[in-house]
Short mmCIF file of C-alpha atoms in Angstrom, two decimals:
data_model
loop_
_atom_site.label_atom_id
_atom_site.label_comp_id
_atom_site.label_asym_id
_atom_site.label_seq_id
_atom_site.Cartn_x
_atom_site.Cartn_y
_atom_site.Cartn_z
CA MET A 208 96.61 67.37 65.61
CA PHE A 209 95.52 70.96 65.02
CA VAL A 210 98.29 73.11 63.50
CA GLN A 211 97.97 76.86 64.06
CA GLN A 212 97.80 79.04 60.96
CA LEU A 213 98.99 82.65 60.93
CA GLU A 214 96.97 83.74 57.87
CA PRO A 215 93.77 81.68 57.89
CA VAL A 216 91.47 84.50 56.70
CA ALA A 217 91.81 85.02 52.91
CA ASP A 218 95.55 84.24 53.22
CA SER A 219 95.99 87.78 54.52
CA LEU A 220 97.89 88.62 57.70
CA ALA A 221 96.12 91.97 58.06
CA LEU A 222 92.62 90.50 57.72
CA SER A 223 93.51 87.56 59.96
CA ALA A 224 94.85 89.89 62.66
CA LEU A 225 91.73 92.05 62.39
CA VAL A 226 89.48 89.03 62.93
CA ALA A 227 91.73 87.66 65.68
CA SER A 228 91.46 90.93 67.60
CA LEU A 229 87.65 90.76 67.81
CA PRO A 230 87.56 89.04 71.25
CA LEU A 231 89.91 91.65 72.75
CA VAL A 232 88.07 94.55 71.14
CA THR A 233 84.77 93.12 72.40
CA VAL A 234 85.99 92.92 76.00
CA LEU A 235 87.62 96.35 75.95
CA VAL A 236 84.60 98.07 74.40
CA LEU A 237 82.17 96.39 76.80
CA LEU A 238 84.31 97.40 79.77
CA GLY A 239 85.48 100.84 78.73
CA VAL A 240 82.58 102.17 76.63
CA VAL A 241 79.46 100.22 77.56
CA ARG A 242 80.61 100.03 81.23
CA MET A 243 79.38 96.45 81.47
CA LYS A 244 80.25 94.38 84.53
CA ALA A 245 83.60 92.66 84.10
CA HIS A 246 82.29 89.10 84.51
CA ARG A 247 79.65 89.62 81.80
CA ALA A 248 82.15 91.25 79.45
CA GLY A 249 84.53 88.33 80.02
CA LEU A 250 81.87 85.74 79.18
CA ILE A 251 80.81 87.56 76.00
CA GLY A 252 84.45 87.97 74.98
CA LEU A 253 84.99 84.25 75.54
CA ALA A 254 82.02 83.44 73.28
CA VAL A 255 83.50 85.67 70.55
CA ALA A 256 86.91 83.99 70.96
CA VAL A 257 85.33 80.56 70.49
CA LEU A 258 83.51 81.72 67.35
CA VAL A 259 86.72 83.16 65.89
CA ALA A 260 88.83 80.11 66.80
CA TRP A 261 86.39 77.56 65.38
CA PRO A 262 85.12 78.79 62.00
CA ALA A 263 87.73 81.47 61.19
CA PHE A 264 90.95 79.84 62.45
CA GLY A 265 89.84 76.28 61.84
CA MET A 266 90.35 74.92 65.34
CA PRO A 267 88.02 71.94 65.91
CA LEU A 268 85.18 72.82 68.27
CA GLY A 269 86.13 70.07 70.74
CA GLN A 270 89.71 71.33 70.99
CA THR A 271 88.49 74.92 71.26
CA LEU A 272 86.25 74.08 74.21
CA SER A 273 89.02 71.98 75.77
CA ALA A 274 91.41 74.96 75.53
CA GLY A 275 88.84 77.16 77.27
CA ALA A 276 88.33 74.54 79.98
CA GLN A 277 92.06 74.50 80.68
CA GLY A 278 91.95 78.29 81.12
CA VAL A 279 89.05 77.92 83.56
CA LEU A 280 90.95 75.37 85.65
CA PHE A 281 94.05 77.56 85.72
CA GLY A 282 91.88 80.48 86.80
CA LEU A 283 90.46 78.45 89.66
CA PHE A 284 93.69 76.75 90.63
CA PRO A 285 96.13 78.25 91.39
CA ILE A 286 94.95 81.83 90.68
CA MET A 287 91.71 82.25 92.67
CA TRP A 288 92.82 79.57 95.12
CA ILE A 289 95.45 82.08 96.29
CA VAL A 290 93.06 85.04 96.44
CA VAL A 291 90.30 83.20 98.32
CA ASN A 292 92.61 81.88 101.02
CA ALA A 293 94.41 85.22 101.44
CA LEU A 294 91.17 87.17 101.88
CA TRP A 295 89.92 84.44 104.21
CA VAL A 296 92.84 85.17 106.55
CA TYR A 297 91.96 88.88 106.48
CA ARG A 298 88.28 88.20 107.21
CA MET A 299 89.22 86.17 110.27
CA THR A 300 91.26 89.08 111.67
CA VAL A 301 88.27 91.38 111.15
CA ARG A 302 85.98 88.88 112.88
CA THR A 303 88.18 88.76 116.00
CA GLN A 304 88.83 92.55 115.91
CA HIS A 305 92.56 91.95 115.58
CA PHE A 306 92.50 94.04 112.44
CA ASP A 307 91.35 97.04 114.53
CA ILE A 308 94.23 96.40 116.91
CA LEU A 309 96.60 96.38 113.93
CA ARG A 310 95.16 99.69 112.71
CA ARG A 311 95.70 101.30 116.11
CA SER A 312 99.22 99.93 116.23
CA PHE A 313 100.04 101.58 112.91
CA GLY A 314 98.57 104.84 114.17
CA ARG A 315 101.03 104.82 117.08
CA VAL A 316 104.10 104.38 114.87
CA SER A 317 104.13 108.13 114.21
CA ASP A 318 101.72 111.00 114.61
CA ASP A 319 103.07 112.60 111.42
CA PRO A 320 100.38 112.04 108.76
CA ARG A 321 103.01 111.96 106.03
CA ILE A 322 104.79 109.06 107.71
CA GLN A 323 101.45 107.39 108.41
CA ALA A 324 100.71 107.51 104.68
CA LEU A 325 104.01 105.74 103.95
CA VAL A 326 103.51 103.09 106.63
CA ILE A 327 99.87 102.34 105.81
CA ALA A 328 99.30 103.09 102.12
CA PHE A 329 102.73 102.12 100.80
CA CYS A 330 104.16 99.45 103.12
CA PHE A 331 101.06 97.82 104.60
CA GLY A 332 99.25 98.30 101.28
CA ALA A 333 102.07 96.37 99.60
CA LEU A 334 101.72 93.58 102.15
CA LEU A 335 97.98 93.40 101.48
CA GLU A 336 98.69 93.39 97.73
CA ALA A 337 101.15 90.56 98.29
CA LEU A 338 98.58 88.50 100.16
CA ALA A 339 95.35 89.28 98.32
CA GLY A 340 95.38 92.03 95.69
CA PHE A 341 92.20 92.54 93.63
CA GLY A 342 91.32 95.89 95.23
CA ALA A 343 91.76 94.85 98.87
CA PRO A 344 94.75 97.19 99.56
CA VAL A 345 92.92 100.27 98.27
CA ALA A 346 89.78 99.56 100.29
CA ILE A 347 91.52 98.66 103.54
CA CYS A 348 94.20 101.37 103.47
CA SER A 349 91.68 104.09 102.57
CA VAL A 350 89.55 103.18 105.58
CA MET A 351 92.59 103.13 107.89
CA LEU A 352 93.75 106.59 106.73
CA VAL A 353 90.26 108.06 107.17
CA ALA A 354 90.17 106.65 110.71
CA LEU A 355 93.43 108.51 111.41
CA GLY A 356 91.83 111.80 110.37
CA PHE A 357 92.65 112.05 106.66
CA ASP A 358 90.19 113.75 104.35
CA PRO A 359 88.34 110.95 102.48
CA VAL A 360 89.37 112.21 99.03
CA LYS A 361 93.01 112.50 100.02
CA ALA A 362 92.94 109.07 101.68
CA ALA A 363 91.53 107.49 98.52
CA VAL A 364 94.01 109.25 96.21
CA VAL A 365 97.00 108.31 98.38
CA SER A 366 95.88 104.66 98.52
CA LEU A 367 95.31 104.49 94.75
CA VAL A 368 98.71 105.96 93.87
CA ALA A 369 100.49 103.77 96.45
CA ASN A 370 98.96 100.66 94.87
CA THR A 371 101.46 100.55 91.99
CA ALA A 372 104.93 99.17 92.72
CA PRO A 373 103.72 95.92 94.38
CA VAL A 374 100.99 95.00 91.86
CA ALA A 375 103.10 92.89 89.48
CA PHE A 376 103.96 90.49 92.32
CA GLY A 377 100.58 90.77 94.06
CA ALA A 378 98.48 87.88 95.35
CA MET A 379 101.55 85.75 95.90
CA GLY A 380 102.97 86.49 92.46
CA THR A 381 99.74 85.71 90.61
CA PRO A 382 100.26 88.23 87.73
CA VAL A 383 103.76 86.96 86.88
CA VAL A 384 102.70 83.33 87.36
CA THR A 385 99.87 83.91 84.88
CA LEU A 386 102.23 85.72 82.52
CA ALA A 387 104.64 82.81 82.54
CA GLN A 388 101.83 80.31 81.99
CA VAL A 389 100.23 82.04 79.00
CA THR A 390 103.54 82.91 77.31
CA GLY A 391 105.34 79.63 77.94
CA LEU A 392 108.33 81.50 79.37
CA PRO A 393 110.00 80.22 82.56
CA LEU A 394 108.58 81.93 85.66
CA ASP A 395 112.02 82.77 87.00
CA ASP A 396 112.97 84.52 83.76
CA VAL A 397 109.82 86.65 83.71
CA ALA A 398 110.01 87.49 87.42
CA THR A 399 113.67 88.44 87.11
CA VAL A 400 113.00 91.06 84.42
CA VAL A 401 109.89 92.44 86.16
CA GLY A 402 112.06 92.68 89.27
CA ARG A 403 114.40 94.98 87.36
CA GLN A 404 111.61 97.33 86.29
CA THR A 405 109.02 97.82 89.05
CA PRO A 406 111.60 98.58 91.80
CA LEU A 407 112.32 101.77 89.87
CA LEU A 408 108.74 102.83 90.59
CA ALA A 409 109.25 102.11 94.28
CA LEU A 410 112.01 104.73 94.36
CA VAL A 411 109.66 107.56 93.39
CA VAL A 412 106.19 106.55 94.61
CA PRO A 413 106.91 107.32 98.33
CA LEU A 414 108.09 110.80 97.32
CA ILE A 415 104.87 111.30 95.37
CA LEU A 416 102.84 110.18 98.38
CA VAL A 417 104.33 112.72 100.80
CA PHE A 418 103.77 115.38 98.13
CA LEU A 419 100.12 114.32 97.82
CA VAL A 420 99.66 114.46 101.58
CA ASP A 421 101.34 117.80 102.29
CA GLY A 422 102.49 119.39 99.03
CA ARG A 423 105.94 120.92 98.70
CA ARG A 424 106.28 121.24 102.45
CA GLY A 425 105.77 117.51 102.85
CA LEU A 426 108.35 116.77 100.18
CA ARG A 427 110.82 119.24 101.69
CA GLU A 428 110.46 117.97 105.27
CA THR A 429 110.02 114.22 104.77
CA TRP A 430 111.94 113.45 101.58
CA MET A 431 114.55 111.51 103.56
CA PRO A 432 112.12 109.00 105.19
CA ALA A 433 110.30 108.64 101.86
CA LEU A 434 113.54 107.98 99.99
CA VAL A 435 114.85 105.53 102.61
CA CYS A 436 111.55 103.65 102.52
CA GLY A 437 111.53 103.54 98.71
CA VAL A 438 115.14 102.41 98.40
CA ALA A 439 114.69 99.66 101.00
CA PHE A 440 111.49 98.50 99.30
CA ALA A 441 113.12 98.52 95.85
CA VAL A 442 116.22 96.62 96.95
CA ALA A 443 114.18 93.96 98.74
CA GLN A 444 111.79 93.52 95.81
CA PHE A 445 114.69 93.21 93.37
CA ALA A 446 116.58 90.74 95.56
CA ALA A 447 113.57 88.53 96.33
CA SER A 448 112.26 88.40 92.74
CA ASN A 449 115.70 87.68 91.29
CA PHE A 450 117.27 85.38 93.86
CA VAL A 451 114.57 83.96 96.16
CA SER A 452 110.96 83.67 94.93
CA ALA A 453 108.46 85.79 93.01
CA GLN A 454 105.83 84.84 95.59
CA LEU A 455 107.87 86.44 98.36
CA ALA A 456 108.91 89.60 96.48
CA ASP A 457 106.21 91.92 97.82
CA ILE A 458 106.19 90.44 101.31
CA ALA A 459 109.93 91.02 101.63
CA ALA A 460 109.69 94.49 100.10
CA ALA A 461 106.83 95.58 102.38
CA LEU A 462 108.51 94.35 105.57
CA VAL A 463 111.97 95.70 104.72
CA GLY A 464 110.54 99.03 103.58
CA ALA A 465 108.51 99.41 106.78
CA GLY A 466 111.45 98.32 108.92
CA ALA A 467 113.79 100.85 107.32
CA LEU A 468 111.22 103.62 107.73
CA ILE A 469 110.51 102.89 111.39
CA ALA A 470 114.22 102.53 112.18
CA LEU A 471 114.93 106.03 110.84
CA PRO A 472 115.04 108.43 113.83
CA GLY A 473 113.48 111.30 111.88
CA ALA A 474 110.41 109.23 111.03
CA ARG A 475 109.45 108.83 114.69
CA ARG A 476 109.76 112.55 115.47
CA PRO A 477 106.39 114.14 116.37
CA ALA A 478 104.85 116.23 113.63
CA ASP A 479 104.43 119.98 114.02
CA GLU A 480 100.90 120.91 115.02
CA PRO A 481 100.43 123.20 111.94
CA VAL A 482 101.22 120.21 109.74
CA ARG A 483 98.69 117.99 111.51
CA ALA A 484 96.04 120.72 111.46
CA ALA A 485 96.55 121.33 107.73
CA VAL A 486 96.62 117.67 106.68
CA LEU A 487 94.25 115.89 109.06
CA THR A 488 91.05 117.63 108.03
CA GLY A 489 88.76 114.61 108.49
CA VAL A 490 87.17 113.04 111.55
CA ARG A 491 89.57 111.05 113.71
CA SER A 492 88.36 107.68 114.97
CA ASP A 493 87.63 107.68 118.71
CA ASP A 494 89.17 104.27 119.33
CA LEU A 495 92.71 105.28 118.28
CA ASP A 496 93.63 106.20 121.87
CA GLN A 497 92.55 102.81 123.19
CA GLU A 498 95.44 100.86 124.67
CA ASP A 499 95.73 97.24 123.53
CA PRO A 500 97.41 94.47 125.55
CA ARG A 501 100.82 93.55 124.18
CA ARG A 502 99.68 89.95 123.79
CA GLU A 503 96.78 90.99 121.54
CA VAL A 504 99.03 93.25 119.46
CA LEU A 505 101.35 90.29 118.82
CA ARG A 506 98.36 88.16 117.85
CA ALA A 507 97.25 90.89 115.42
CA TYR A 508 100.60 90.70 113.64
CA ALA A 509 100.71 86.89 113.82
CA PRO A 510 98.79 86.11 110.57
CA TYR A 511 101.29 88.02 108.44
CA ALA A 512 104.27 86.62 110.31
CA LEU A 513 102.91 83.09 109.85
CA ILE A 514 102.51 83.57 106.10
CA VAL A 515 106.11 84.78 105.84
CA VAL A 516 107.34 81.82 107.88
CA VAL A 517 105.34 79.25 105.90
CA PHE A 518 106.50 80.61 102.54
CA SER A 519 110.09 80.85 103.74
CA ILE A 520 110.07 77.23 104.90
CA ALA A 521 108.59 76.21 101.55
CA GLN A 522 111.66 77.66 99.80
CA ILE A 523 114.11 75.41 101.70
CA PRO A 524 115.39 72.95 99.02
CA PRO A 525 114.43 69.67 100.79
CA VAL A 526 110.96 71.04 101.65
CA LYS A 527 110.54 72.44 98.14
CA ARG A 528 111.36 69.03 96.64
CA LEU A 529 108.93 67.32 99.02
CA LEU A 530 106.11 69.69 98.05
CA ALA A 531 106.93 69.25 94.38
CA GLU A 532 106.38 65.49 94.66
CA ALA A 533 102.64 66.14 95.02
CA THR A 534 102.56 68.01 91.69
CA GLN A 535 100.41 66.23 89.09
CA VAL A 536 101.45 66.34 85.42
CA PHE A 537 99.12 64.87 82.80
CA ASP A 538 98.09 65.12 79.17
CA TRP A 539 95.20 67.54 78.86
CA PRO A 540 92.21 65.68 77.36
CA PHE A 541 90.91 66.46 73.86
CA LEU A 542 93.81 68.83 73.14
CA ASP A 543 96.50 68.19 70.53
CA VAL A 544 97.87 71.46 69.19
CA ALA A 545 101.03 72.38 67.30
CA GLY A 546 102.40 75.85 66.62
CA PRO A 547 102.88 77.28 63.10
CA ASP A 548 106.29 75.55 63.04
CA GLY A 549 104.66 72.16 63.61
CA GLU A 550 106.06 71.72 67.13
CA PRO A 551 103.57 70.66 69.86
CA VAL A 552 102.66 73.45 72.28
CA GLY A 553 103.24 73.20 76.03
CA ALA A 554 99.53 73.38 76.86
CA ASN A 555 99.05 69.80 75.65
CA VAL A 556 100.48 68.82 79.03
CA PHE A 557 99.01 70.36 82.20
CA THR A 558 100.83 70.79 85.51
CA LEU A 559 98.82 70.89 88.73
CA PRO A 560 100.94 71.91 91.78
CA LEU A 561 98.75 70.72 94.64
CA LEU A 562 100.98 71.52 97.63
CA GLY A 563 103.70 73.81 96.29
CA THR A 564 101.30 76.49 95.07
CA GLY A 565 100.85 79.75 96.97
CA GLY A 566 97.17 79.17 97.73
CA THR A 567 97.82 75.95 99.61
CA LEU A 568 100.60 77.55 101.63
CA VAL A 569 98.32 80.48 102.55
CA LEU A 570 95.62 77.97 103.53
CA LEU A 571 98.08 76.25 105.86
CA ALA A 572 99.08 79.59 107.37
CA GLY A 573 95.38 80.45 107.71
CA LEU A 574 94.65 77.27 109.66
CA VAL A 575 97.42 78.11 112.13
CA THR A 576 96.19 81.73 112.23
CA ALA A 577 92.70 80.57 113.21
CA ALA A 578 94.16 78.75 116.20
CA VAL A 579 96.40 81.66 117.19
CA ILE A 580 93.73 84.39 117.11
CA GLY A 581 90.99 82.21 118.55
CA VAL A 582 88.67 81.37 115.64
CA ARG A 583 86.87 78.05 116.10
CA ALA A 584 86.85 75.52 113.26
CA GLY A 585 83.17 76.04 112.44
CA ALA A 586 83.51 79.82 112.36
CA ALA A 587 86.64 79.57 110.21
CA ALA A 588 84.81 77.33 107.73
CA ARG A 589 81.89 79.78 107.55
CA GLU A 590 84.29 82.67 106.93
CA TRP A 591 85.91 80.69 104.11
CA ALA A 592 82.53 80.03 102.51
CA ALA A 593 81.60 83.71 102.92
CA THR A 594 84.86 84.68 101.21
CA VAL A 595 84.03 82.51 98.21
CA HIS A 596 80.58 84.09 98.05
CA GLU A 597 82.06 87.59 98.26
CA LEU A 598 84.46 86.81 95.41
CA ARG A 599 81.96 84.98 93.20
CA TYR A 600 81.97 87.65 90.48
CA ALA A 601 85.75 88.06 90.64
CA ILE A 602 86.06 84.27 90.22
CA LEU A 603 83.77 84.36 87.19
CA THR A 604 85.72 87.27 85.71
CA VAL A 605 89.14 85.68 86.14
CA THR A 606 88.10 82.27 84.84
CA SER A 607 86.32 83.71 81.78
CA VAL A 608 89.25 86.00 80.90
CA LEU A 609 91.75 83.16 81.26
CA ALA A 610 89.52 80.85 79.20
CA LEU A 611 89.43 83.57 76.52
CA ALA A 612 93.23 83.91 76.68
CA TYR A 613 93.79 80.15 76.33
CA VAL A 614 91.42 79.93 73.35
CA MET A 615 93.16 82.85 71.64
CA ASN A 616 96.64 81.52 72.37
CA LEU A 617 96.01 77.91 71.37
CA SER A 618 93.98 78.70 68.23
CA GLY A 619 96.78 80.95 66.92
CA GLN A 620 94.91 84.25 67.28
CA ALA A 621 97.53 85.75 69.60
CA ALA A 622 100.38 84.69 67.29
CA THR A 623 98.65 86.28 64.31
CA ILE A 624 98.11 89.57 66.13
CA GLY A 625 101.68 89.46 67.42
CA GLN A 626 103.14 89.05 63.94
CA SER A 627 101.05 91.97 62.73
CA VAL A 628 102.03 94.20 65.65
CA ALA A 629 105.71 93.37 65.10
CA ALA A 630 105.63 95.85 62.22
CA ALA A 631 106.20 98.54 64.86
CA GLY A 632 109.80 97.33 65.02
CA ALA A 633 111.96 99.12 67.57
CA GLY A 634 108.97 101.28 68.58
CA LEU A 635 107.37 98.15 70.00
CA ALA A 636 109.54 98.44 73.13
CA PHE A 637 108.10 101.90 73.85
CA LEU A 638 104.50 100.82 73.19
CA SER A 639 104.70 97.54 75.10
CA PRO A 640 104.02 99.01 78.58
CA VAL A 641 101.15 101.06 77.12
CA LEU A 642 99.37 97.86 76.09
CA GLY A 643 99.64 96.48 79.63
CA TRP A 644 98.56 99.82 81.09
CA PHE A 645 95.50 99.89 78.85
CA GLY A 646 94.61 96.30 79.72
CA VAL A 647 94.70 96.97 83.46
CA ALA A 648 92.92 100.31 83.10
CA VAL A 649 89.87 98.61 81.59
CA SER A 650 89.99 95.25 83.42
CA GLY A 651 91.27 96.40 86.83
CA SER A 652 93.63 93.44 87.04
CA ASP A 653 97.28 92.96 86.08
CA THR A 654 96.56 89.24 86.02
CA SER A 655 93.80 89.71 83.43
CA ALA A 656 95.93 92.07 81.33
CA ASN A 657 98.79 89.56 81.32
CA ALA A 658 96.42 86.79 80.30
CA LEU A 659 95.00 88.93 77.48
CA PHE A 660 98.20 90.42 76.07
CA GLY A 661 101.11 88.32 77.37
CA ALA A 662 101.27 85.87 74.47
CA LEU A 663 100.73 88.70 72.00
CA GLN A 664 103.72 90.60 73.43
CA VAL A 665 105.97 87.55 73.22
CA SER A 666 104.89 86.74 69.68
CA ALA A 667 105.50 90.33 68.56
CA ALA A 668 108.87 90.40 70.30
CA ARG A 669 110.06 87.28 68.49
CA GLU A 670 108.93 88.61 65.14
CA SER A 671 110.68 91.95 65.68
CA GLY A 672 113.88 90.57 67.17
CA LEU A 673 113.34 91.98 70.68
CA SER A 674 113.65 90.04 73.93
CA PRO A 675 110.42 88.09 74.65
CA GLU A 676 111.13 88.28 78.39
CA LEU A 677 111.54 92.06 78.20
CA LEU A 678 108.25 92.73 76.44
CA ALA A 679 106.35 90.19 78.55
CA ALA A 680 107.68 91.88 81.69
CA ALA A 681 106.89 95.32 80.24
CA ASN A 682 103.26 94.27 79.85
CA SER A 683 103.05 93.59 83.59
CA SER A 684 105.21 96.55 84.68
CA GLY A 685 103.25 99.00 82.53
CA GLY A 686 100.03 97.41 83.69
CA VAL A 687 100.61 98.27 87.35
CA LEU A 688 100.29 101.97 86.45
CA GLY A 689 96.82 101.44 85.03
CA LYS A 690 95.55 100.07 88.31
CA MET A 691 94.96 103.47 89.91
CA ILE A 692 92.67 104.63 87.07
CA SER A 693 90.71 101.41 86.54
CA PRO A 694 86.96 101.83 87.13
CA GLN A 695 87.06 98.83 89.44
CA ASN A 696 89.65 100.37 91.77
CA LEU A 697 88.08 103.83 91.63
CA THR A 698 84.72 102.36 92.62
CA ILE A 699 86.28 100.38 95.46
CA ALA A 700 88.06 103.47 96.78
CA CYS A 701 84.91 105.60 96.65
CA ALA A 702 82.80 102.95 98.35
CA ALA A 703 85.40 102.46 101.10
CA VAL A 704 85.50 106.12 102.17
CA GLY A 705 81.87 107.10 101.50
CA LEU A 706 82.35 108.93 98.21
CA ALA A 707 79.97 106.90 96.05
CA GLY A 708 79.41 108.59 92.71
CA ARG A 709 82.60 110.69 92.84
CA GLU A 710 84.78 108.33 90.82
CA GLY A 711 85.31 111.10 88.26
CA ASP A 712 86.83 113.38 90.91
CA LEU A 713 89.34 110.71 91.90
CA LEU A 714 90.13 109.93 88.26
CA ARG A 715 91.05 113.55 87.56
CA LYS A 716 93.42 113.57 90.54
CA VAL A 717 95.25 110.30 89.81
CA LEU A 718 95.30 110.31 85.99
CA PRO A 719 98.28 112.71 85.67
CA TRP A 720 100.36 110.52 88.00
CA SER A 721 99.36 107.39 86.09
CA LEU A 722 100.34 108.90 82.73
CA GLY A 723 103.54 110.45 84.05
CA LEU A 724 104.78 107.20 85.58
CA LEU A 725 103.73 105.30 82.45
CA LEU A 726 105.93 107.57 80.35
CA VAL A 727 108.84 106.84 82.68
CA MET A 728 108.25 103.08 82.35
CA CYS A 729 108.05 103.34 78.54
CA LEU A 730 111.40 105.13 78.47
CA VAL A 731 112.93 102.56 80.84
CA VAL A 732 111.79 99.61 78.72
CA THR A 733 112.97 101.32 75.52
CA ALA A 734 116.37 101.94 77.09
CA GLN A 735 116.50 98.33 78.33
CA SER A 736 115.96 97.16 74.75
CA THR A 737 119.13 99.03 73.70
CA ALA A 738 122.67 99.30 74.98
CA VAL A 739 121.71 102.25 77.18
CA LEU A 740 120.11 100.10 79.91
CA GLY A 741 120.51 96.68 78.34
CA TRP A 742 123.04 95.87 81.05
CA MET A 743 120.17 95.78 83.56
CA LEU A 744 118.73 92.63 82.01
CA PRO A 745 119.97 89.17 83.06
#
């Protein structure tokens, strides 16, 4: 058995923490300063983590490699298993042109560009984040807004800012699932606290969006639809994450938010021509006036309805128990690790949910979708293979970062850093979201930031007497605000709307909103750590 040591380097906590931080510093410098591709930075960071774990922290090489292998498997299944199958469903709708039908349907909801921004960037973007994440909402929503006549820069900015509130529960809850896995905290506990933080963002983001689209006039004239949409979204996200399922939080929020917005009479009122002329300064797509058969419109919505139905059925207790019976639990080979207290760590035993995981449920919904929208089996298989090829670098990035996180966590590096950081005391609650924000800003992924810093946050919380669930959740909730300024998302947005090379222009426009909302989240988490807002926590 390997027993983790908190001060393995010269019996000094400070020196040990400095050495333990080398893998994280390596990744962050390579991403943020050198501007290296994320998958290469992840692999180099993993190599550094292995070198620190083995000679410096005394973890046997075999156990170190075994810990990394467990991280790779978790990255593949269930994390990328969800993303691949979700994007596969989207690719099939593009292949059959049902995605174009969906875009035209959204354009007919309202001719007010401010309402269109709420429907597409906020609500539909949240649904895309729920199903896929990893930049897909920004790319797809930007293109849809440009087709409606939005200026490309404004379309990109609106899509980037909108991609905040749903991120923590994106890709079928992947960030919070990862957070629970790397911290050892129960998923329901983590999701519950995150679900009492990110809905607060949903209250204000729609108001920011209408301001971005049409300035003070937009805020003055459409504050009511924006507020109704935000409140409905926030309530649904809170309710689903706390009482139903983290995997359904964003799906429920997106559908309820869109439903509340469309049901509001003022949202369907035609926009004044001066408003349209001032806002829609781009080139409007010619196919928006094309009428689509009702049957084809229903088929365009079918993939998303099927996913909701499949996941809802999976939450029925008898079905949930049946799916859970296929879960495999086994001792992870060549791994026998105990924490500093001598107690075995949970990673010695690995759980593999074959049927109950989100990726398998999306795959099932995708198979039915293929039949509904008319994709033959051979074509569907080719689209799946093409999706894997498209995501090959994302797969490499996620697996290398999770392997790095597992090596750091199991060798004791994260615990050492956490004990050192705990010296911040009460100030740790304020700084906790900043760490998540920084992690997402450089990695472009809330999942990666949670893998990198989740265990560190929990370790620091326990040393300083704060709630581990609160700081773990703060890492994810603060992280969502770094998404809009991450180089990955900025590049995706620019490429989607034909602004290649203008990432700096977008950064200057979204950075103030990112920092402003981050400050709000820091204050919320600080208040939740005291009696001021402590009543919000379960």
